[in-house]
Every structure is written in structure tokens, then in C-alpha cells.
Amino acid sequence: MAKPKLALIPASQGSELFSVLPSSGVGDFDFSRSGAATRINSQGLIEEVEDGVSRLNYPMIDGKVVGCPHHILEPQRTNLITYSEDASQWINVNTTISQDDVISPDGTLNADKFEFTGNGSIRPNTSQLTFTNDYSFSIFIKKGNARYVTLAARFFTSPLAVGFDLDTGTSQSGGIIENYGNDWYKLSLSNNVTGDTDRTGVFYVYLPSSLGAESSVSGNNAYVWGAQVEEGSYPTSYIKSNSGSTTTRSAETANGSGDASTFNDSEGVLMAEISALADDSSYRSISINNGSTSNYVQIGFDSSGSNKIFGNIRPSGSSFSVPTNNILNFNKILIKYKINDCSLWINGFEVGTDLNGVVSSGLNQLSFDTGGVAKWYGKAKQLQYYNSALTDSELEQISSWTSFTDMAQGQLYTIE
Amino acid sequence: MANEIYDSSWWGNTIDTASSIGTSTEMIQGQFNINDRQEVEAVKCLADSIHRIGIQDIQN
């Protein structure tokens, strides 16, 4: 009978990730994070979440919250900007700043207006910043009278400039533009500077007359809030850093769900509806394990290539690695384990089988990692664990979208 | 009227869902117990998911 033994359905924030099954609470995950973080709340506003509290994050499509929330787990990042919400503290050229001029994406009157009085720029970082390999620059911009915005990263031998069009909500290659509603967009770019001469750079914002130009037109204006520069190959959620020093959000962990009586060593099914933070070929695992890195049943994102999903059973069992369309969308992934009968399913389709499979032993917890390594960062919309192998019909049903709306929202499609 | 209860009330949610998923009392209990451990924010999402799992249980 297809009733899960353990089910995590994100619906609460707190010191744990709360599982609805088992009803005793033994399925709750121990959660940790040092430092505050932000989330998108049910009103679509960016909201700060206290140190040690898990985050319930709502998906947005075209600037509006659509569908049910997910838990978001992110790696450690530091916002290197020291006044992320106060443009008057930045290094600005030929610019007039009007502080606290409009409502920002956090819903309060704390976003600044900037207007150029000549060919100028605004620069959130007041000193040069040095990176080991990768950086990401992100900033929230609301249109004033200028259509185009250019973000530029000036490095000695690896400069990068990307143009954004606020009328069409599009960007040049290398940029990401996300609609946060009320005409606010999060603009971002990332780059690798491993080969740069000194890997030290500065970050500019321009309001040009044409897409991608690194200049500003006198009289052009826009609104700005939430500047962030971080070491990493993709931008993460906004870290408020507005008190004159850099601010760090530590890596988030969630583990210790269930116990030995929850999991069946001989057979079972683990299902997760998840999406990645970036297609960066990092090894990110969710697993049933025994606390070690030798006995586990795991699923997640693979390090062997772009948009790959994997399933593994150890100490010596099955290994699956399967490409999918886009790991940035929510995918329903499922692994079935049973002696000589293991399989991997994605979005209702069986994508891998192993009729010579063996199983793990001593399974006693479900974790967003595997024995403390291969830590999982991403967005989780649900987890389910069944302590029997289930039929193919049941596996298809559990890993399928339950409605067209469910599927469309999972893929962040707009339905018109 | 049923939809209004379903959308806005914790107790309404649970009662509305319970009638559909029959014998799956542990899921109903799980829904109550989560709220005891931590206030539930996404009430309708939780109830809808429990409802889906319950339907799945009956169908199999």
C-alpha cells in the first residue's frame, strides 16, 4: 500500500525541518545555520530569517508568488558589500542619490534613487575585492526613466560587462534577470577569474543609451537596493549587509531524520521533488544512510556533467547517472532498492534498472548529505520514504506530476 | 462554503481533508502534531499534499 513511512512537506520554519510522517516527529530533520538569511515570503517580499531558523521559500513567476513553498538550503557565502542597502555610502561618479525614495523588495521604504548628472556610474564596493576563483555580483534595480542597465566587473585581464533590458526583462549572455514584482528586477552576473593577473576587481552599475554600453546618460535614473558581491560561481539569496562590514551566512545542514525502525534495509523507496541552485556539476546528495560514507541509498545531482541526476546504493550496489532537461526546474526523482531489483525514476519514467543489485545495511537516518559529505544545497518541495519496494505502477504514480498545473509550476512556466 | 473553510482555517482544513482520505488517521494525526511542534505557515499546501498522499493510498 502506497503510504509513506516518512514524509517531509515544507510548511513551517523553525529549528528543524518538520516532517508530517511519522506523526511522532521522529522524522524531523535537525537544522543548522549560523547567521541570518533571507527568503521570499508568501507575499513575495524578501524577508530576513533569524540565525538557526530554516527557510520556507516561495517560488515566483513573473513577479508573483505561484504555488507552494519549498525548503531552501544554501552553501556558505559572504556578502562583501558593507552597505548593501545604502547607495549614499558607495563610490558614485556624476550621480545624485535620493535615500529611501521608494518601497524596496523587502516591502519597506528603504530603496534609493540614483540619477546621473553626467557620464557616471555607481559602485557598491568601496574597496577593491580579491577572489580565489569565481565571483557573483547581484543587485536589485527598479526602472526609473532608463530602459537599459549595465553591470560591469572590472578586472585586470578578465573584465565582464552585461546589459539588461528592463522593458523586456531580458539580458545579454552571461547575465540573469529575475522579476521580483512591483517593477523590481534582480540582475546578476558571475565569472571565473582564476586566470586573471591579480584576481582583484571592482563592480559598477551604468544606465546607458544602448544595451551593454559601459557609460551613463545624464538625466537617466533608476532605483537600487540590495547589492551583493560574493565568492562563488552563482549568486545565492540576498544577504543583508548594511552595517559597515561584510556579512556571512554559513552553510545550512539538515540531517538526522528517522531512526533504525523507520527504514527497511532490505527494500524501500526514496522520492524527492527537488531543484538545484545552479547547474555547476557539483555532487549534491540526499540519502538514507547509517551515518557513514559506506552504507547508503542516495539520490541527487551528479558531478559527472551538466544537468545530470544520479542514484546510488552502497556498499556495492547499483549506480545510475542520467541526464535530464534542466536541474534548475523541480524534478521528481525516485530510487527503489531491493535485492536484484533496483531502479531509478524521474518524472514518472523509469530511467535505469539493475537486476543484480544489492542493498545497504544499518540504515538509520535520512539526511541532506551522505555521512557528512556530498552535502545537498538546493530547493526541496517534498521528500517521501516507503519501507517497501512498491509496484511499477505505484512508482510511476509517486514520481509523476499530479496535474498540469503541478507540472507547469514545477517547471516555472507561465500559464496564460 | 466548503472551499472558504478549506482555504482559511486550520481545523477546517483537517476536517475537510479527513473526509476524503478515510482510514489514513496517521496522516491526520501528523498534521495536528506538526502544528503542536511548530506553527504551520503553509496550511493549505500541507493539507493538499496530505490529501494527495491519502488519495494515492486509497487508489493502491
Short mmCIF file of C-alpha atoms in Angstrom, two decimals:
data_model
loop_
_atom_site.label_atom_id
_atom_site.label_comp_id
_atom_site.label_asym_id
_atom_site.label_seq_id
_atom_site.Cartn_x
_atom_site.Cartn_y
_atom_site.Cartn_z
CA MET A 1 0.00 0.00 0.00
CA ALA A 2 1.47 3.31 -1.08
CA LYS A 3 1.53 5.27 2.13
CA PRO A 4 4.92 6.74 3.01
CA LYS A 5 6.63 5.84 6.24
CA LEU A 6 8.22 9.29 6.29
CA ALA A 7 7.07 12.45 4.52
CA LEU A 8 8.55 15.95 4.53
CA ILE A 9 6.17 18.57 3.14
CA PRO A 10 7.61 22.08 3.65
CA ALA A 11 5.04 24.06 5.61
CA SER A 12 6.84 25.51 8.65
CA GLN A 13 10.01 27.34 9.61
CA GLY A 14 11.91 26.63 12.81
CA SER A 15 14.89 24.92 14.36
CA GLU A 16 14.06 21.75 12.42
CA LEU A 17 12.57 20.70 9.10
CA PHE A 18 9.27 19.27 10.29
CA SER A 19 8.04 16.00 8.77
CA VAL A 20 4.33 15.22 8.75
CA LEU A 21 5.06 11.47 8.88
CA PRO A 22 5.79 9.71 11.15
CA SER A 23 3.26 11.61 13.24
CA SER A 24 5.52 11.21 16.30
CA GLY A 25 8.00 13.74 14.94
CA VAL A 26 10.84 11.21 14.70
CA GLY A 27 11.12 12.19 11.02
CA ASP A 28 12.04 15.81 11.76
CA PHE A 29 15.44 16.93 10.42
CA ASP A 30 17.96 18.67 12.70
CA PHE A 31 18.67 22.00 11.03
CA SER A 32 21.58 24.37 11.44
CA ARG A 33 22.75 27.69 10.04
CA SER A 34 24.86 30.35 11.69
CA GLY A 35 23.85 33.85 10.73
CA ALA A 36 20.65 35.34 9.37
CA ALA A 37 19.43 34.65 5.85
CA THR A 38 16.60 35.87 3.66
CA ARG A 39 13.69 34.19 1.97
CA ILE A 40 10.83 35.12 -0.36
CA ASN A 41 7.76 35.06 1.86
CA SER A 42 4.18 34.26 0.89
CA GLN A 43 3.60 37.89 -0.12
CA GLY A 44 6.58 37.81 -2.49
CA LEU A 45 8.68 40.04 -0.23
CA ILE A 46 12.27 39.43 0.76
CA GLU A 47 12.22 38.74 4.49
CA GLU A 48 15.07 38.15 6.89
CA VAL A 49 15.07 34.84 8.77
CA GLU A 50 16.90 34.61 12.09
CA ASP A 51 20.05 32.68 12.86
CA GLY A 52 19.30 28.95 13.18
CA VAL A 53 15.83 29.08 11.64
CA SER A 54 15.06 27.07 8.50
CA ARG A 55 13.63 28.85 5.49
CA LEU A 56 10.31 28.34 3.75
CA ASN A 57 10.85 29.97 0.36
CA TYR A 58 8.06 30.70 -2.13
CA PRO A 59 8.52 30.38 -5.92
CA MET A 60 7.88 33.42 -8.09
CA ILE A 61 6.81 33.51 -11.72
CA ASP A 62 6.67 36.90 -13.45
CA GLY A 63 7.00 38.71 -10.14
CA LYS A 64 4.19 36.86 -8.35
CA VAL A 65 4.22 34.03 -5.84
CA VAL A 66 2.85 30.91 -7.50
CA GLY A 67 2.32 27.58 -5.79
CA CYS A 68 3.52 26.01 -2.58
CA PRO A 69 6.82 26.76 -0.84
CA HIS A 70 9.99 24.71 -0.63
CA HIS A 71 12.83 24.48 1.84
CA ILE A 72 15.98 26.14 0.56
CA LEU A 73 19.45 25.05 1.72
CA GLU A 74 22.45 27.08 0.57
CA PRO A 75 26.25 26.93 0.95
CA GLN A 76 28.21 29.44 2.98
CA ARG A 77 28.52 32.82 1.32
CA THR A 78 29.72 36.26 2.41
CA ASN A 79 28.26 39.49 1.07
CA LEU A 80 31.40 41.56 0.54
CA ILE A 81 29.41 44.79 0.21
CA THR A 82 29.42 46.67 3.51
CA TYR A 83 26.39 48.90 2.91
CA SER A 84 24.17 46.76 0.71
CA GLU A 85 21.09 48.97 1.14
CA ASP A 86 22.61 52.45 1.29
CA ALA A 87 23.84 53.81 -2.03
CA SER A 88 24.97 57.03 -0.36
CA GLN A 89 27.86 55.02 1.12
CA TRP A 90 29.07 53.81 -2.29
CA ILE A 91 31.63 55.30 -4.67
CA ASN A 92 29.49 57.15 -7.19
CA VAL A 93 30.53 59.39 -10.08
CA ASN A 94 28.33 62.17 -11.52
CA THR A 95 25.41 60.86 -9.50
CA THR A 96 22.71 62.25 -7.23
CA ILE A 97 21.42 59.84 -4.59
CA SER A 98 17.96 60.24 -3.00
CA GLN A 99 17.85 57.96 0.01
CA ASP A 100 14.79 55.90 0.98
CA ASP A 101 12.85 57.06 -2.04
CA VAL A 102 10.66 54.03 -2.88
CA ILE A 103 9.47 50.74 -1.39
CA SER A 104 12.16 48.07 -1.82
CA PRO A 105 11.69 44.32 -2.43
CA ASP A 106 11.56 43.86 1.36
CA GLY A 107 8.37 45.95 1.49
CA THR A 108 9.78 48.94 3.37
CA LEU A 109 10.71 52.46 2.27
CA ASN A 110 14.46 51.94 2.07
CA ALA A 111 15.40 51.83 -1.64
CA ASP A 112 17.46 54.70 -3.05
CA LYS A 113 17.01 56.62 -6.28
CA PHE A 114 20.12 57.41 -8.32
CA GLU A 115 20.26 59.87 -11.19
CA PHE A 116 23.26 60.69 -13.34
CA THR A 117 24.33 64.28 -13.78
CA GLY A 118 26.83 63.29 -16.47
CA ASN A 119 28.55 60.17 -17.75
CA GLY A 120 28.97 58.32 -14.46
CA SER A 121 28.48 55.13 -12.52
CA ILE A 122 27.57 53.80 -9.09
CA ARG A 123 29.93 51.35 -7.39
CA PRO A 124 28.70 49.39 -4.34
CA ASN A 125 32.14 48.13 -3.32
CA THR A 126 34.19 50.85 -1.71
CA SER A 127 37.48 48.97 -1.94
CA GLN A 128 38.88 46.51 -4.46
CA LEU A 129 37.83 42.90 -3.91
CA THR A 130 40.04 39.85 -4.46
CA PHE A 131 38.75 36.38 -5.32
CA THR A 132 40.22 32.89 -5.43
CA ASN A 133 38.32 31.59 -8.47
CA ASP A 134 34.74 32.77 -9.02
CA TYR A 135 32.64 35.78 -8.13
CA SER A 136 28.97 36.72 -8.46
CA PHE A 137 27.57 40.25 -8.48
CA SER A 138 23.85 40.83 -7.96
CA ILE A 139 21.75 43.92 -7.35
CA PHE A 140 18.06 44.86 -7.31
CA ILE A 141 17.07 47.59 -9.78
CA LYS A 142 13.68 49.21 -10.40
CA LYS A 143 13.20 51.16 -13.57
CA GLY A 144 13.09 54.95 -13.46
CA ASN A 145 13.33 56.63 -16.84
CA ALA A 146 16.10 54.48 -18.29
CA ARG A 147 15.46 51.29 -20.23
CA TYR A 148 18.93 49.74 -20.07
CA VAL A 149 21.21 48.81 -17.18
CA THR A 150 24.77 47.55 -17.50
CA LEU A 151 26.54 45.64 -14.75
CA ALA A 152 30.29 45.65 -15.15
CA ALA A 153 33.07 43.82 -13.34
CA ARG A 154 36.45 45.42 -13.97
CA PHE A 155 39.35 43.03 -13.59
CA PHE A 156 42.88 43.42 -14.89
CA THR A 157 42.67 40.81 -17.63
CA SER A 158 39.13 39.38 -17.23
CA PRO A 159 36.63 42.25 -17.39
CA LEU A 160 32.96 41.46 -17.95
CA ALA A 161 30.02 43.71 -18.79
CA VAL A 162 26.44 42.54 -19.29
CA GLY A 163 23.49 44.60 -20.50
CA PHE A 164 19.95 44.24 -19.15
CA ASP A 165 16.73 45.48 -20.75
CA LEU A 166 14.16 46.44 -18.10
CA ASP A 167 11.39 46.83 -20.70
CA THR A 168 11.63 43.24 -21.94
CA GLY A 169 13.03 41.62 -18.78
CA THR A 170 15.94 40.13 -20.72
CA SER A 171 19.72 40.21 -20.54
CA GLN A 172 22.73 39.67 -22.70
CA SER A 173 24.60 36.39 -22.46
CA GLY A 174 26.20 35.87 -19.07
CA GLY A 175 23.52 37.73 -17.14
CA ILE A 176 20.48 36.60 -15.17
CA ILE A 177 17.42 38.79 -14.72
CA GLU A 178 14.68 37.78 -12.28
CA ASN A 179 11.35 39.54 -11.82
CA TYR A 180 10.59 40.30 -8.15
CA GLY A 181 7.35 42.18 -8.82
CA ASN A 182 6.42 45.85 -8.50
CA ASP A 183 8.89 46.55 -11.35
CA TRP A 184 11.86 45.30 -9.32
CA TYR A 185 14.39 43.03 -11.00
CA LYS A 186 17.33 41.16 -9.54
CA LEU A 187 20.20 41.49 -12.02
CA SER A 188 23.26 39.30 -11.69
CA LEU A 189 26.39 38.09 -13.40
CA SER A 190 29.10 35.57 -12.50
CA ASN A 191 32.57 34.89 -13.80
CA ASN A 192 35.70 32.87 -13.20
CA VAL A 193 38.88 34.87 -12.69
CA THR A 194 41.31 32.06 -11.97
CA GLY A 195 43.43 33.17 -14.90
CA ASP A 196 43.26 36.87 -14.14
CA THR A 197 46.53 38.63 -13.38
CA ASP A 198 45.64 39.67 -9.84
CA ARG A 199 42.00 38.43 -9.50
CA THR A 200 41.12 41.78 -7.98
CA GLY A 201 38.26 43.88 -9.26
CA VAL A 202 35.51 46.44 -8.78
CA PHE A 203 31.82 46.40 -9.71
CA TYR A 204 29.86 49.12 -11.49
CA VAL A 205 26.28 49.93 -12.49
CA TYR A 206 25.57 52.13 -15.54
CA LEU A 207 22.38 53.45 -17.14
CA PRO A 208 23.43 53.66 -20.81
CA SER A 209 21.65 54.64 -24.01
CA SER A 210 22.16 51.23 -25.61
CA LEU A 211 22.21 47.64 -24.40
CA GLY A 212 25.52 46.67 -22.81
CA ALA A 213 27.29 50.03 -23.08
CA GLU A 214 29.61 50.95 -20.20
CA SER A 215 28.55 54.55 -19.88
CA SER A 216 25.63 56.51 -18.45
CA VAL A 217 23.45 59.24 -19.88
CA SER A 218 22.97 62.45 -17.92
CA GLY A 219 19.42 62.57 -16.59
CA ASN A 220 18.94 58.79 -16.59
CA ASN A 221 17.68 57.44 -13.28
CA ALA A 222 16.62 54.22 -11.56
CA TYR A 223 16.13 52.80 -8.07
CA VAL A 224 18.57 50.48 -6.33
CA TRP A 225 18.63 48.16 -3.32
CA GLY A 226 20.32 45.00 -2.08
CA ALA A 227 23.79 44.96 -3.65
CA GLN A 228 25.74 41.74 -3.20
CA VAL A 229 29.16 40.55 -4.29
CA GLU A 230 30.09 37.04 -3.20
CA GLU A 231 32.81 34.50 -3.92
CA GLY A 232 31.12 31.69 -5.86
CA SER A 233 30.15 30.64 -9.36
CA TYR A 234 26.46 31.54 -8.98
CA PRO A 235 24.56 34.16 -6.97
CA THR A 236 22.72 32.98 -3.87
CA SER A 237 19.85 34.53 -1.94
CA TYR A 238 20.27 38.08 -0.69
CA ILE A 239 22.42 38.52 2.43
CA LYS A 240 21.63 41.78 4.18
CA SER A 241 24.95 43.50 4.88
CA ASN A 242 24.27 47.10 5.81
CA SER A 243 26.23 47.87 8.96
CA GLY A 244 29.65 48.76 7.58
CA SER A 245 31.23 45.33 7.45
CA THR A 246 30.88 42.18 5.36
CA THR A 247 28.23 39.64 6.40
CA THR A 248 28.38 35.85 6.28
CA ARG A 249 25.56 33.32 6.04
CA SER A 250 27.01 29.94 7.00
CA ALA A 251 26.28 26.68 5.17
CA GLU A 252 22.94 25.10 6.03
CA THR A 253 22.62 21.47 7.08
CA ALA A 254 19.62 19.22 7.69
CA ASN A 255 20.00 15.63 8.81
CA GLY A 256 19.05 13.04 11.42
CA SER A 257 15.51 12.35 10.19
CA GLY A 258 14.07 9.00 11.28
CA ASP A 259 15.72 6.11 13.11
CA ALA A 260 16.52 2.44 12.60
CA SER A 261 12.85 1.49 12.92
CA THR A 262 11.86 3.94 10.19
CA PHE A 263 13.97 2.39 7.44
CA ASN A 264 13.97 -1.09 5.95
CA ASP A 265 17.44 -2.32 4.99
CA SER A 266 16.04 -4.94 2.63
CA GLU A 267 13.81 -2.84 0.42
CA GLY A 268 12.28 0.57 0.07
CA VAL A 269 11.77 3.70 -1.98
CA LEU A 270 13.16 7.22 -1.55
CA MET A 271 11.48 10.02 -3.51
CA ALA A 272 12.44 13.69 -3.67
CA GLU A 273 10.97 16.64 -5.56
CA ILE A 274 13.97 18.97 -5.83
CA SER A 275 15.73 21.58 -7.90
CA ALA A 276 19.35 22.74 -7.96
CA LEU A 277 20.66 26.23 -7.21
CA ALA A 278 22.93 26.05 -10.26
CA ASP A 279 23.94 23.61 -12.96
CA ASP A 280 27.52 23.60 -11.74
CA SER A 281 28.26 19.85 -11.83
CA SER A 282 28.57 19.64 -8.06
CA TYR A 283 27.89 16.37 -6.25
CA ARG A 284 24.79 17.03 -4.09
CA SER A 285 23.16 14.10 -2.32
CA ILE A 286 20.10 13.28 -0.27
CA SER A 287 20.47 9.87 1.35
CA ILE A 288 19.27 7.26 3.73
CA ASN A 289 22.46 6.24 5.49
CA ASN A 290 23.97 4.81 8.65
CA GLY A 291 25.98 7.91 9.48
CA SER A 292 28.95 6.79 7.43
CA THR A 293 30.01 7.21 3.82
CA SER A 294 29.92 3.46 3.17
CA ASN A 295 26.28 2.40 3.57
CA TYR A 296 23.62 4.48 1.88
CA VAL A 297 20.82 4.84 -0.62
CA GLN A 298 21.18 8.22 -2.27
CA ILE A 299 19.79 10.45 -4.99
CA GLY A 300 20.79 13.91 -6.13
CA PHE A 301 22.69 15.98 -8.66
CA ASP A 302 25.72 14.44 -10.33
CA SER A 303 29.20 15.91 -10.74
CA SER A 304 29.85 13.99 -13.97
CA GLY A 305 28.24 16.52 -16.31
CA SER A 306 25.63 19.16 -16.97
CA ASN A 307 22.03 18.55 -15.79
CA LYS A 308 22.69 15.05 -14.51
CA ILE A 309 20.75 13.21 -11.83
CA PHE A 310 22.10 10.17 -10.02
CA GLY A 311 21.05 7.35 -7.76
CA ASN A 312 23.48 5.14 -5.85
CA ILE A 313 23.22 2.22 -3.43
CA ARG A 314 26.25 1.21 -1.36
CA PRO A 315 28.41 -0.53 -0.18
CA SER A 316 28.40 -2.33 -3.51
CA GLY A 317 25.07 -1.85 -5.20
CA SER A 318 23.59 0.00 -8.12
CA SER A 319 24.79 3.24 -9.70
CA PHE A 320 22.64 5.33 -12.01
CA SER A 321 23.59 8.61 -13.70
CA VAL A 322 21.02 10.07 -16.06
CA PRO A 323 20.82 13.39 -17.95
CA THR A 324 17.64 15.40 -17.57
CA ASN A 325 16.33 18.55 -19.22
CA ASN A 326 17.10 21.06 -16.52
CA ILE A 327 18.03 20.52 -12.89
CA LEU A 328 17.11 24.15 -12.14
CA ASN A 329 13.47 23.08 -12.53
CA PHE A 330 11.81 20.85 -9.96
CA ASN A 331 12.21 17.18 -10.84
CA LYS A 332 10.57 14.23 -9.10
CA ILE A 333 13.34 11.67 -8.54
CA LEU A 334 12.85 8.24 -7.03
CA ILE A 335 15.11 5.30 -6.27
CA LYS A 336 13.84 1.81 -5.47
CA TYR A 337 16.14 -0.63 -3.68
CA LYS A 338 15.67 -4.36 -3.24
CA ILE A 339 17.99 -7.30 -3.81
CA ASN A 340 18.29 -7.82 -7.57
CA ASP A 341 15.59 -5.24 -8.23
CA CYS A 342 16.78 -1.63 -8.13
CA SER A 343 15.65 1.23 -10.34
CA LEU A 344 15.72 4.99 -10.80
CA TRP A 345 12.67 7.02 -11.91
CA ILE A 346 12.44 10.66 -12.98
CA ASN A 347 9.16 12.49 -13.52
CA GLY A 348 7.12 9.31 -13.99
CA PHE A 349 9.59 7.43 -16.20
CA GLU A 350 11.86 4.54 -15.29
CA VAL A 351 15.30 5.68 -16.47
CA GLY A 352 17.55 2.99 -15.02
CA THR A 353 17.29 -0.59 -13.76
CA ASP A 354 19.68 -3.04 -12.09
CA LEU A 355 18.54 -6.65 -11.70
CA ASN A 356 21.75 -7.61 -9.91
CA GLY A 357 21.53 -5.01 -7.19
CA VAL A 358 22.49 -5.49 -3.56
CA VAL A 359 21.29 -3.41 -0.61
CA SER A 360 22.70 -1.41 2.29
CA SER A 361 22.63 -2.24 6.00
CA GLY A 362 22.17 -0.34 9.23
CA LEU A 363 20.17 2.48 7.63
CA ASN A 364 19.06 4.78 10.43
CA GLN A 365 18.69 8.34 9.14
CA LEU A 366 17.60 10.45 6.19
CA SER A 367 19.91 13.39 5.51
CA PHE A 368 20.59 16.22 3.10
CA ASP A 369 24.10 14.76 2.71
CA THR A 370 25.78 11.36 2.88
CA GLY A 371 27.64 10.73 6.10
CA GLY A 372 28.54 14.42 6.32
CA VAL A 373 29.88 14.74 2.75
CA ALA A 374 28.32 15.41 -0.68
CA LYS A 375 26.19 18.00 1.08
CA TRP A 376 22.99 18.90 -0.68
CA TYR A 377 22.21 22.51 -1.49
CA GLY A 378 19.08 23.39 -3.44
CA LYS A 379 15.32 23.61 -3.12
CA ALA A 380 13.25 20.73 -1.76
CA LYS A 381 9.50 20.63 -2.31
CA GLN A 382 8.92 17.21 -0.78
CA LEU A 383 10.60 14.01 0.39
CA GLN A 384 8.88 10.66 0.84
CA TYR A 385 10.22 7.35 2.08
CA TYR A 386 8.41 3.99 1.69
CA ASN A 387 9.63 0.93 3.54
CA SER A 388 8.64 -1.48 0.79
CA ALA A 389 9.70 -1.66 -2.85
CA LEU A 390 6.26 -0.85 -4.36
CA THR A 391 4.99 -1.85 -7.79
CA ASP A 392 5.99 -0.14 -11.03
CA SER A 393 2.50 1.35 -11.20
CA GLU A 394 2.93 2.89 -7.77
CA LEU A 395 6.42 4.15 -8.59
CA GLU A 396 5.14 5.80 -11.75
CA GLN A 397 2.33 7.44 -9.81
CA ILE A 398 4.56 8.71 -7.00
CA SER A 399 7.13 10.19 -9.38
CA SER A 400 4.60 11.74 -11.77
CA TRP A 401 3.09 15.19 -11.80
CA THR A 402 -0.40 15.03 -10.36
CA SER A 403 -1.86 17.72 -12.61
CA PHE A 404 -0.95 20.02 -15.48
CA THR A 405 -0.81 22.94 -13.05
CA ASP A 406 1.51 20.98 -10.75
CA MET A 407 3.87 20.25 -13.65
CA ALA A 408 3.76 23.79 -15.05
CA GLN A 409 4.54 25.35 -11.70
CA GLY A 410 7.37 22.88 -11.14
CA GLN A 411 8.91 23.99 -14.44
CA LEU A 412 8.22 27.69 -13.65
CA TYR A 413 6.04 28.03 -16.75
CA THR A 414 3.65 30.93 -17.19
CA ILE A 415 0.11 29.78 -17.97
CA GLU A 416 -1.87 32.37 -19.94
CA MET B 1 -18.67 27.48 1.75
CA ALA B 2 -16.53 24.36 1.98
CA ASN B 3 -13.78 25.97 -0.05
CA GLU B 4 -13.74 29.00 2.23
CA ILE B 5 -13.22 26.78 5.25
CA TYR B 6 -10.60 24.79 3.40
CA ASP B 7 -8.64 27.86 2.41
CA SER B 8 -8.55 29.75 5.66
CA SER B 9 -8.90 27.53 8.70
CA TRP B 10 -6.50 25.01 10.18
CA TRP B 11 -9.31 22.95 11.70
CA GLY B 12 -11.40 23.33 8.57
CA ASN B 13 -8.54 22.03 6.50
CA THR B 14 -8.11 18.96 8.57
CA ILE B 15 -11.81 18.18 8.73
CA ASP B 16 -12.19 18.72 5.01
CA THR B 17 -9.23 16.51 4.20
CA ALA B 18 -10.18 13.79 6.67
CA SER B 19 -13.44 13.05 4.91
CA SER B 20 -11.57 12.25 1.71
CA ILE B 21 -8.71 10.11 2.94
CA GLY B 22 -10.73 7.72 5.03
CA THR B 23 -8.63 5.44 7.18
CA SER B 24 -5.29 7.26 6.98
CA THR B 25 -5.54 8.52 10.52
CA GLU B 26 -1.79 8.79 11.00
CA MET B 27 -1.64 11.49 8.33
CA ILE B 28 -4.38 13.45 10.07
CA GLN B 29 -2.56 12.99 13.37
CA GLY B 30 0.68 14.03 11.69
CA GLN B 31 -0.98 17.23 10.50
CA PHE B 32 -2.13 18.04 14.04
CA ASN B 33 1.20 17.10 15.58
CA ILE B 34 3.26 19.33 13.30
CA ASN B 35 1.17 22.26 14.44
CA ASP B 36 1.92 21.29 18.04
CA ARG B 37 5.67 21.34 17.36
CA GLN B 38 5.74 24.46 15.22
CA GLU B 39 3.06 26.78 13.88
CA VAL B 40 2.27 25.80 10.32
CA GLU B 41 2.54 28.65 7.82
CA ALA B 42 1.62 26.95 4.56
CA VAL B 43 -1.58 25.41 5.87
CA LYS B 44 -3.33 24.75 2.59
CA CYS B 45 -0.19 23.35 0.94
CA LEU B 46 0.28 20.87 3.77
CA ALA B 47 -3.37 19.83 3.70
CA ASP B 48 -3.37 19.47 -0.09
CA SER B 49 -0.27 17.27 -0.01
CA ILE B 50 -1.73 15.05 2.71
CA HIS B 51 -4.90 14.83 0.67
CA ARG B 52 -2.90 13.74 -2.42
CA ILE B 53 -0.99 11.11 -0.47
CA GLY B 54 -4.27 9.90 1.00
CA ILE B 55 -5.88 9.55 -2.41
CA GLN B 56 -2.78 7.71 -3.63
CA ASP B 57 -3.11 5.35 -0.66
CA ILE B 58 -6.73 4.56 -1.48
CA GLN B 59 -6.05 4.07 -5.19
CA ASN B 60 -3.44 1.42 -4.48
#
